[in-house]
Amino acid sequence: MAAAARRQEEGTFVNGIFLGIVLVAFGAAAFRQLGEAGAAGSSPMESMGKAMVEAAGGSVTLALGMVGVMALFLGVMKVAEKGGLLLIIARTVRPLMVRLFPGVPGDHPAMGAMILNISANVLGLGNAATPFGIRAMQELDTLNPHKGVASDPMAMFLAINTASVTILPTGVIALRAAAGSQDPAGVVSTTLFATIISTAVAIVAVLSLRRFFPLPAAVGNTGAVSAAAPPETPPGPPPESIDGYPAWVGWFALGGVAAIVPLTIAYGPAIGPWIMPGIMVGMLLFGAVRGVPVYEAFVEGAREGFEIAVRIIPYLVAILVAIAMLRDSGALEAIIGPIGRLTAPFGVPGEALTMGLLRSLSGSGAFAYLASALQDPAIGPDSYTGYLLSTIQGSTETTFYVLAVYFGAVQVRKFRHTLAAGLIADAAGVASAVAICWFLYAGR
């Protein structure tokens, strides 16, 4: 049910984006075609038709190139998941979560579900994160006296969810590897930096804005009681069964994560080659020590990775063809070019503006746009723009989509300050991505 809800809400955004791109591209090409009637050479419509066919073929080639890398990473992560790494992270962050959500009892199921959701996002396990997130919203709604209105804990949870710290952006690494990057995992440090900043900004924004969006004065039911179906039950312990480690463990772990950032910035070229082999060896050893049959677990995860890579092909074909039409028609340059020329001196090329906008609206659209950019010979995965777009994809979330899915699950229609906080966090994520990529990769 949770997966179906995600697809339905995502489709609402993508339908409009897809149709709009195609119509704008066709209109721009038709205008040029009529204006260049009788001119020598290939016509704009003919050129756009060729670009569509090339983009369709290239999208399939790209997806097939991702199959092996996706299978590798999901296989490794399945070993870690079966070894209980998700639960270890959940127990580590529990004392910190209790401080962030003083209105939620520490033993309430909502707390456990939120912890597991954020822990899954940290590891890049989006399929596991969503059911936990919907479960958390349903449990938070039981504590909400104003039905239909976002409570303070709901706003805080969704703001953190849209900007959560990401240690391993597996999808972006796989895409970069498929595009021929010499350092596919080079975005680990930039993504970690950007997500730490955006998460901190999200928390501050929620705490600062909530005074301007007060709850209704009267306590009571202001909307229909949620009738959402229960989400899919993800693997792992039930949320209410999680016991946290001592608080000092959580603060120590948080300090360790923060310390990784300057280390990777200072010693990035030396550390980079170790990241992918280190992940492989570390996760397999972790699973072996925890008694996991590592080969069987790896194969199970690799099978899931293979299926995901194959399922992505139709989406890539649709979006990449639409983007090729927009680019070849001249509409993309007309829309983004003037703004990009103004922002480029500040390290923000036009492609980054497009990526930042798409990332807030549609996960699949942004992923496909990143794939198109990394395949573009003028950009490539290892240029400054390639690193920047990869970091934006890995460090920001589809804010409108997340709010629609999670609030829709409990029929919350008044978001209060949640949307504003999420967009502020998105902007902070893009700005921090620009800062760190400019510092590390400017001139590429």
XYZ file of N, CA and C in Angstrom, residues 62-281:
660
model
N 22.154 3.289 -20.804
C 22.511 3.766 -19.470
C 21.960 2.849 -18.390
N 20.681 2.465 -18.513
C 20.058 1.612 -17.503
C 20.745 0.248 -17.433
N 21.084 -0.302 -18.587
C 21.769 -1.594 -18.588
C 23.152 -1.484 -17.948
N 23.789 -0.321 -18.154
C 25.075 -0.116 -17.509
C 24.974 -0.005 -15.999
N 23.797 0.383 -15.509
C 23.588 0.507 -14.069
C 23.291 -0.824 -13.397
N 22.906 -1.835 -14.167
C 22.440 -3.086 -13.576
C 23.477 -3.674 -12.625
N 24.703 -3.783 -13.110
C 25.733 -4.396 -12.284
C 26.043 -3.604 -11.041
N 26.130 -2.280 -11.175
C 26.481 -1.448 -10.022
C 25.356 -1.446 -8.995
N 24.110 -1.358 -9.453
C 22.985 -1.412 -8.519
C 22.934 -2.754 -7.803
N 23.186 -3.829 -8.543
C 23.203 -5.153 -7.917
C 24.299 -5.236 -6.865
N 25.469 -4.665 -7.164
C 26.579 -4.678 -6.208
C 26.209 -3.954 -4.922
N 25.720 -2.718 -5.041
C 25.459 -1.923 -3.844
C 24.293 -2.470 -3.037
N 23.219 -2.877 -3.700
C 22.086 -3.405 -2.944
C 22.411 -4.757 -2.336
N 23.301 -5.506 -2.970
C 23.747 -6.748 -2.358
C 24.512 -6.502 -1.074
N 25.428 -5.542 -1.109
C 26.208 -5.193 0.078
C 25.296 -4.651 1.175
N 24.346 -3.781 0.805
C 23.471 -3.204 1.806
C 22.518 -4.234 2.393
N 22.142 -5.237 1.625
C 21.282 -6.294 2.163
C 22.008 -7.073 3.256
N 23.301 -7.308 3.064
C 24.094 -7.986 4.102
C 24.090 -7.150 5.382
N 24.302 -5.826 5.230
C 24.305 -4.954 6.407
C 22.937 -4.900 7.060
N 21.890 -4.867 6.252
C 20.531 -4.808 6.794
C 20.201 -6.063 7.589
N 20.547 -7.231 7.028
C 20.278 -8.484 7.732
C 21.142 -8.624 8.979
N 22.295 -7.951 8.987
C 23.151 -7.985 10.164
C 22.693 -7.063 11.281
N 21.674 -6.258 11.027
C 21.121 -5.395 12.071
C 21.709 -4.009 12.122
N 22.364 -3.564 11.043
C 22.954 -2.223 11.057
C 21.889 -1.141 11.214
N 20.729 -1.356 10.621
C 19.634 -0.396 10.748
C 19.237 -0.219 12.206
N 19.143 -1.329 12.937
C 18.767 -1.266 14.349
C 19.855 -0.599 15.184
N 21.118 -0.842 14.842
C 22.216 -0.211 15.575
C 22.154 1.307 15.425
N 21.929 1.775 14.205
C 21.815 3.217 13.982
C 20.604 3.769 14.720
N 19.496 3.023 14.686
C 18.284 3.472 15.365
C 18.521 3.627 16.863
N 19.193 2.676 17.459
C 19.478 2.758 18.899
C 20.442 3.904 19.210
N 21.327 4.202 18.263
C 22.290 5.285 18.469
C 21.623 6.643 18.469
N 20.687 6.853 17.534
C 20.083 8.185 17.395
C 18.883 8.391 18.320
N 18.413 7.348 18.996
C 17.217 7.492 19.826
C 17.344 8.605 20.873
N 18.452 8.682 21.652
C 18.534 9.771 22.653
C 18.472 11.160 22.015
N 19.021 11.304 20.821
C 18.967 12.598 20.150
C 17.554 12.912 19.694
N 16.841 11.887 19.234
C 15.467 12.088 18.769
C 14.541 12.482 19.908
N 14.764 11.923 21.071
C 13.925 12.257 22.225
C 14.034 13.746 22.546
N 15.212 14.318 22.360
C 15.395 15.751 22.611
C 14.722 16.603 21.537
N 14.750 16.122 20.292
C 14.139 16.881 19.205
C 12.623 16.838 19.245
N 12.070 15.797 19.848
C 10.620 15.620 19.880
C 10.145 15.488 21.331
N 10.219 16.589 22.096
C 9.826 16.506 23.507
C 8.344 16.209 23.687
N 7.527 16.479 22.679
C 6.092 16.221 22.800
C 5.692 14.799 22.503
N 6.656 13.956 22.115
C 6.358 12.556 21.805
C 6.967 11.683 22.899
N 6.168 10.900 23.630
C 6.727 10.025 24.668
C 7.791 9.107 24.095
N 8.852 8.893 24.858
C 9.955 8.085 24.376
C 9.585 6.654 24.061
N 8.530 6.133 24.719
C 8.135 4.752 24.481
C 6.952 4.642 23.515
N 6.579 5.749 22.882
C 5.453 5.722 21.953
C 5.888 5.108 20.619
N 5.019 4.338 19.952
C 5.381 3.752 18.648
C 5.815 4.779 17.617
N 5.302 6.025 17.716
C 5.699 7.058 16.759
C 7.206 7.312 16.833
N 7.775 7.298 18.040
C 9.199 7.549 18.193
C 10.015 6.464 17.507
N 9.633 5.223 17.723
C 10.362 4.126 17.101
C 10.271 4.167 15.587
N 9.089 4.474 15.050
C 8.918 4.524 13.593
C 9.737 5.665 12.988
N 9.760 6.828 13.650
C 10.556 7.946 13.141
C 12.042 7.599 13.140
N 12.496 6.948 14.196
C 13.909 6.583 14.303
C 14.298 5.629 13.179
N 13.473 4.632 12.914
C 13.779 3.671 11.861
C 13.717 4.323 10.481
N 12.787 5.248 10.286
C 12.705 5.956 9.013
C 13.981 6.746 8.743
N 14.418 7.520 9.723
C 15.616 8.346 9.550
C 16.855 7.469 9.401
N 16.912 6.355 10.135
C 18.052 5.448 10.028
C 18.127 4.839 8.638
N 16.976 4.471 8.070
C 16.959 3.915 6.720
C 17.399 4.951 5.695
N 16.989 6.205 5.877
C 17.414 7.263 4.955
C 18.914 7.501 5.026
N 19.491 7.381 6.222
C 20.934 7.551 6.384
C 21.695 6.560 5.514
N 21.171 5.336 5.420
C 21.830 4.291 4.635
C 21.385 4.270 3.180
N 20.508 5.180 2.790
C 20.034 5.193 1.414
C 19.024 4.107 1.109
N 18.357 3.553 2.133
C 17.380 2.478 1.935
C 15.984 3.087 1.823
N 15.715 3.748 0.698
C 14.451 4.443 0.523
C 13.246 3.536 0.587
N 13.371 2.294 0.077
C 12.236 1.368 0.086
C 11.807 1.014 1.503
N 12.770 0.965 2.414
C 12.437 0.678 3.816
C 12.008 1.939 4.548
N 12.520 3.091 4.132
C 12.244 4.335 4.853
C 10.786 4.756 4.728
N 10.203 4.585 3.555
C 8.843 5.086 3.343
C 7.788 4.403 4.206
N 7.746 3.067 4.283
C 6.758 2.453 5.179
C 6.912 2.895 6.628
N 8.167 3.014 7.097
C 8.383 3.505 8.454
C 7.878 4.938 8.598
N 8.101 5.768 7.558
C 7.667 7.157 7.617
C 6.157 7.294 7.681
N 5.444 6.509 6.876
C 3.983 6.562 6.909
C 3.466 6.046 8.245
N 4.102 4.995 8.748
C 3.719 4.480 10.076
C 3.927 5.559 11.142
N 5.041 6.277 11.040
C 5.317 7.343 12.013
C 4.250 8.429 11.948
N 3.838 8.827 10.754
C 2.816 9.859 10.625
C 1.485 9.398 11.205
N 1.141 8.149 10.989
C -0.114 7.637 11.544
C -0.072 7.601 13.068
N 1.084 7.251 13.613
C 1.208 7.232 15.074
C 1.234 8.654 15.636
N 1.904 9.560 14.940
C 1.907 10.960 15.388
C 0.506 11.545 15.353
N -0.303 11.094 14.405
C -1.667 11.608 14.303
C -2.508 11.201 15.502
N -2.161 10.078 16.145
C -2.894 9.678 17.349
C -2.615 10.622 18.516
N -1.483 11.350 18.453
C -1.145 12.317 19.491
C -1.585 13.734 19.126
N -2.151 13.890 17.931
C -2.496 15.218 17.417
C -3.932 15.583 17.785
N -4.144 16.586 18.621
C -5.512 16.965 18.984
C -6.225 17.768 17.897
N -5.474 18.238 16.894
C -6.048 19.053 15.820
C -5.999 18.253 14.524
N -6.948 17.371 14.345
C -6.957 16.530 13.156
C -7.048 17.393 11.896
N -6.239 17.049 10.914
C -6.214 17.810 9.674
C -5.230 18.952 9.676
N -4.601 19.227 10.823
C -3.612 20.298 10.941
C -2.289 19.677 11.381
N -1.206 20.052 10.731
C 0.100 19.496 11.068
C 0.505 19.914 12.480
N 0.848 18.938 13.299
C 1.338 19.236 14.638
C 2.818 19.603 14.565
N 3.348 20.138 15.671
C 4.769 20.493 15.706
C 5.663 19.270 15.486
N 5.395 18.114 16.121
C 6.233 16.941 15.834
C 6.145 16.493 14.375
N 4.968 16.578 13.761
C 4.844 16.230 12.343
C 5.716 17.134 11.487
N 5.665 18.439 11.753
C 6.450 19.395 10.975
C 7.944 19.117 11.133
N 8.382 18.856 12.355
C 9.795 18.577 12.599
C 10.225 17.288 11.899
N 9.397 16.266 11.984
C 9.742 14.976 11.372
C 9.873 15.101 9.858
N 8.936 15.772 9.212
C 8.988 15.872 7.765
C 10.125 16.783 7.307
N 10.421 17.830 8.057
C 11.541 18.697 7.684
C 12.857 17.925 7.746
N 13.034 17.140 8.803
C 14.243 16.315 8.912
C 14.259 15.257 7.813
N 13.084 14.709 7.515
C 12.996 13.654 6.507
C 13.391 14.154 5.129
N 13.026 15.401 4.808
C 13.353 15.933 3.484
C 14.797 16.391 3.376
N 15.526 16.433 4.506
C 16.921 16.899 4.466
C 17.830 16.001 5.281
N 17.461 14.734 5.454
C 18.170 13.867 6.390
C 19.602 13.598 5.952
N 20.473 13.436 6.935
C 21.881 13.144 6.678
C 21.991 11.837 5.896
N 22.760 11.863 4.822
C 22.930 10.691 3.968
C 24.412 10.323 3.927
N 24.705 9.130 4.404
C 26.087 8.666 4.410
C 26.456 8.007 3.093
N 25.502 7.301 2.483
C 25.817 6.524 1.285
C 24.738 6.729 0.225
N 24.913 7.689 -0.699
C 23.935 7.889 -1.783
C 24.117 6.837 -2.878
N 23.611 5.641 -2.624
C 23.894 4.498 -3.493
C 23.429 4.723 -4.933
N 22.234 5.294 -5.109
C 21.718 5.494 -6.461
C 22.592 6.420 -7.283
N 23.069 7.494 -6.671
C 23.918 8.452 -7.383
C 25.264 7.815 -7.725
N 25.829 7.061 -6.794
C 27.101 6.387 -7.061
C 26.944 5.421 -8.233
N 25.850 4.671 -8.249
C 25.617 3.730 -9.345
C 25.484 4.449 -10.676
N 24.794 5.570 -10.682
C 24.606 6.323 -11.920
C 25.928 6.897 -12.418
N 26.735 7.395 -11.519
C 28.040 7.928 -11.904
C 28.944 6.829 -12.453
N 28.900 5.675 -11.832
C 29.705 4.555 -12.325
C 29.266 4.145 -13.724
N 27.952 4.100 -13.943
C 27.433 3.738 -15.268
C 27.799 4.774 -16.314
N 27.989 6.026 -15.893
C 28.348 7.090 -16.830
C 29.850 7.162 -17.078
N 30.611 6.249 -16.477
C 32.043 6.194 -16.733
C 32.895 7.056 -15.833
N 32.407 7.413 -14.650
C 33.183 8.249 -13.738
C 34.447 7.529 -13.270
N 35.521 8.293 -13.145
C 36.764 7.747 -12.599
C 36.715 7.639 -11.075
N 35.789 8.323 -10.463
C 35.641 8.304 -9.000
C 34.158 8.355 -8.651
N 33.424 7.250 -8.851
C 31.968 7.268 -8.619
C 31.596 7.654 -7.198
N 32.410 7.249 -6.223
C 32.099 7.531 -4.820
C 32.631 8.877 -4.362
N 33.091 9.693 -5.300
C 33.624 10.999 -4.921
C 32.586 11.940 -4.344
N 31.295 11.608 -4.502
C 30.234 12.471 -3.972
C 29.850 12.108 -2.540
N 30.477 11.083 -1.966
C 30.131 10.708 -0.593
C 30.410 11.862 0.363
N 31.593 12.460 0.265
C 31.944 13.549 1.181
C 31.116 14.798 0.918
N 30.894 15.133 -0.362
C 30.116 16.337 -0.668
C 28.655 16.169 -0.252
N 28.118 14.968 -0.452
C 26.734 14.712 -0.045
C 26.592 14.762 1.468
N 27.535 14.180 2.179
C 27.492 14.194 3.639
C 27.554 15.625 4.156
N 28.425 16.433 3.597
C 28.531 17.840 4.007
C 27.223 18.573 3.767
N 26.680 18.426 2.560
C 25.460 19.160 2.212
C 24.275 18.714 3.055
N 24.161 17.413 3.340
C 23.013 16.944 4.121
C 23.125 17.328 5.591
N 24.325 17.389 6.121
C 24.491 17.859 7.500
C 24.021 19.311 7.603
N 24.431 20.141 6.650
C 24.027 21.543 6.668
C 22.518 21.678 6.487
N 21.957 20.970 5.504
C 20.524 21.123 5.231
C 19.680 20.587 6.382
N 20.130 19.526 7.049
C 19.386 19.007 8.196
C 19.404 19.997 9.351
N 20.567 20.567 9.619
C 20.664 21.569 10.688
C 19.778 22.775 10.376
N 19.787 23.216 9.127
C 18.947 24.355 8.729
C 17.473 23.993 8.857
N 17.102 22.763 8.484
C 15.702 22.334 8.596
C 15.220 22.395 10.042
N 16.048 21.935 10.968
C 15.669 21.945 12.389
C 15.495 23.379 12.890
N 16.455 24.231 12.547
C 16.374 25.633 12.969
C 15.156 26.313 12.348
N 14.884 26.016 11.079
C 13.745 26.644 10.398
C 12.431 26.249 11.048
N 12.284 24.985 11.401
C 11.047 24.530 12.046
C 10.864 25.226 13.383
N 11.930 25.273 14.175
C 11.834 25.895 15.497
C 11.570 27.398 15.389
N 12.108 28.035 14.358
C 11.948 29.484 14.209
C 10.596 29.871 13.624
N 10.077 29.064 12.705
C 8.857 29.424 11.991
C 7.578 29.051 12.718
N 7.647 28.097 13.632
C 6.400 27.608 14.209
C 5.645 28.682 14.998
N 6.360 29.680 15.503
C 5.681 30.750 16.240
C 4.810 31.615 15.321
N 5.142 31.620 14.016
C 4.356 32.406 13.063
C 3.180 31.615 12.482
N 3.112 30.333 12.805
C 2.021 29.478 12.322
C 1.430 28.729 13.514
N 0.753 29.442 14.409
C 0.259 28.806 15.630
C -0.847 27.802 15.334
N -1.009 26.868 16.245
C -2.100 25.904 16.154
C -3.415 26.589 16.479
N -4.545 26.005 16.049
C -5.850 26.587 16.402
C -5.997 26.715 17.908
N -6.688 27.764 18.326
C -6.853 28.018 19.761
C -7.656 26.928 20.433
N -8.695 26.453 19.757
C -9.556 25.432 20.346
C -9.023 24.060 20.034
N -8.930 23.226 21.051
C -8.492 21.857 20.862
C -9.679 21.023 20.453
N -9.536 20.328 19.355
C -10.644 19.485 18.896
C -10.367 18.951 17.535
N -11.322 18.266 17.014
C -11.176 17.628 15.717
C -11.554 18.636 14.636
N -10.563 19.054 13.825
C -10.809 20.030 12.774
C -10.841 19.405 11.391
N -10.876 18.115 11.337
C -10.889 17.443 10.033
C -11.293 16.013 10.195
N -11.389 15.329 9.103
C -11.798 13.928 9.126
C -10.707 13.068 9.735
N -11.125 12.061 10.438
C -10.173 11.110 11.000
C -9.568 10.310 9.863
N -8.245 10.101 9.957
C -7.555 9.417 8.872
C -8.130 8.036 8.644
N -8.358 7.750 7.379
C -8.832 6.425 7.005
C -7.813 5.712 6.152
N -6.566 6.168 6.217
C -5.533 5.565 5.390
C -5.287 4.131 5.799
N -5.004 3.294 4.808
C -4.704 1.903 5.089
C -3.336 1.809 5.744
N -3.102 0.797 6.576
C -1.799 0.652 7.212
C -0.721 0.412 6.174
N 0.469 0.944 6.392
C 1.533 0.785 5.413
C 2.066 -0.637 5.395
N 2.855 -0.925 4.368
C 3.511 -2.215 4.312
C 4.407 -2.363 5.530
N 4.508 -3.548 6.068
C 5.363 -3.800 7.216
C 6.776 -4.065 6.733
N 7.718 -3.162 7.006
C 9.086 -3.354 6.541
C 9.809 -4.361 7.405
N 10.933 -4.919 6.923
C 11.675 -5.874 7.729
C 12.286 -5.207 8.940
N 12.564 -5.982 9.967
C 13.210 -5.447 11.147
C 12.295 -5.471 12.350
N 12.742 -4.915 13.454
C 11.984 -4.951 14.694
C 10.796 -4.012 14.640
N 9.731 -4.318 15.397
C 8.628 -3.361 15.470
C 9.112 -2.072 16.103
N 8.613 -0.904 15.641
C 9.123 0.378 16.121
C 9.091 0.537 17.619
N 8.068 -0.024 18.269
C 7.941 0.199 19.704
C 8.931 -0.609 20.533
N 9.721 -1.492 19.887
C 10.614 -2.362 20.652
C 12.040 -1.837 20.726
N 12.304 -0.635 20.211
C 13.674 -0.134 20.130
C 14.082 0.515 21.438
N 15.173 0.051 22.019
C 15.772 0.679 23.187
C 17.027 1.408 22.742
N 17.227 2.609 23.242
C 18.365 3.404 22.819
C 19.617 3.102 23.609
N 20.769 3.396 22.991
C 22.033 3.348 23.710
C 22.124 4.568 24.629
N 23.093 4.613 25.527
C 23.272 5.818 26.355
C 23.469 7.054 25.484
N 23.070 8.194 26.025
C 23.100 9.431 25.238
C 24.497 9.751 24.720
N 25.530 9.433 25.510
C 26.882 9.784 25.081
C 27.275 9.042 23.811
N 26.704 7.854 23.595
C 27.002 7.108 22.369
C 26.481 7.865 21.152
N 25.266 8.385 21.268
C 24.700 9.144 20.157
C 25.498 10.400 19.850
N 25.875 11.156 20.905
C 26.647 12.373 20.670
C 28.034 12.053 20.117
N 28.623 10.959 20.582
C 29.932 10.545 20.063
C 29.831 10.186 18.582
N 28.768 9.447 18.227
C 28.570 9.071 16.823
C 28.332 10.303 15.956
N 27.546 11.259 16.483
C 27.288 12.484 15.729
C 28.577 13.259 15.502
N 29.410 13.319 16.535
C 30.706 13.984 16.385
C 31.594 13.274 15.382
N 31.529 11.929 15.375
C 32.326 11.170 14.416
C 31.900 11.430 12.986
N 30.576 11.494 12.759
C 30.083 11.783 11.412
C 30.520 13.177 10.977
N 30.412 14.144 11.900
C 30.830 15.510 11.572
C 32.330 15.581 11.287
N 33.111 14.752 11.980
C 34.564 14.776 11.787
C 34.972 14.183 10.445
N 34.112 13.319 9.902
C 34.435 12.704 8.608
C 34.526 13.765 7.513
N 33.688 14.784 7.606
C 33.618 15.784 6.532
C 34.955 16.491 6.322
N 35.559 17.123 7.361
C 36.850 17.789 7.101
C 37.948 16.804 6.693
N 37.874 15.568 7.187
C 38.875 14.572 6.791
C 38.781 14.261 5.304
N 37.551 14.075 4.822
C 37.386 13.764 3.405
C 37.728 14.975 2.529
N 37.488 16.182 3.054
C 37.851 17.370 2.288
C 39.371 17.522 2.210
N 40.031 17.301 3.344
C 41.484 17.476 3.395
C 42.230 16.345 2.687
N 41.708 15.131 2.807
C 42.414 13.970 2.252
C 41.569 13.226 1.220
N 40.675 13.980 0.549
C 39.773 13.365 -0.421
C 40.461 12.523 -1.468
N 41.480 13.040 -2.167
C 42.136 12.240 -3.205
C 42.750 10.948 -2.670
N 43.221 10.967 -1.411
C 43.819 9.755 -0.846
C 42.754 8.787 -0.347
N 41.640 9.333 0.184
C 40.596 8.479 0.752
C 39.678 7.917 -0.328
N 39.433 8.704 -1.389
C 38.473 8.325 -2.414
C 38.618 6.910 -2.944
N 39.829 6.472 -3.344
C 39.957 5.117 -3.897
C 39.619 4.012 -2.909
N 39.634 4.324 -1.601
C 39.361 3.309 -0.588
C 37.873 3.140 -0.305
N 37.047 4.087 -0.719
C 35.653 4.105 -0.274
C 34.890 2.860 -0.735
N 34.873 2.600 -2.039
C 34.081 1.477 -2.547
C 34.617 0.128 -2.076
N 35.927 -0.146 -2.193
C 36.413 -1.422 -1.627
C 36.191 -1.508 -0.121
N 36.342 -0.370 0.575
C 36.144 -0.380 2.021
C 34.712 -0.694 2.409
N 33.752 -0.144 1.663
C 32.342 -0.447 1.921
C 32.079 -1.934 1.734
N 32.604 -2.499 0.657
C 32.393 -3.913 0.357
C 32.946 -4.795 1.476
N 34.193 -4.586 1.827
C 34.828 -5.417 2.851
C 34.192 -5.179 4.215
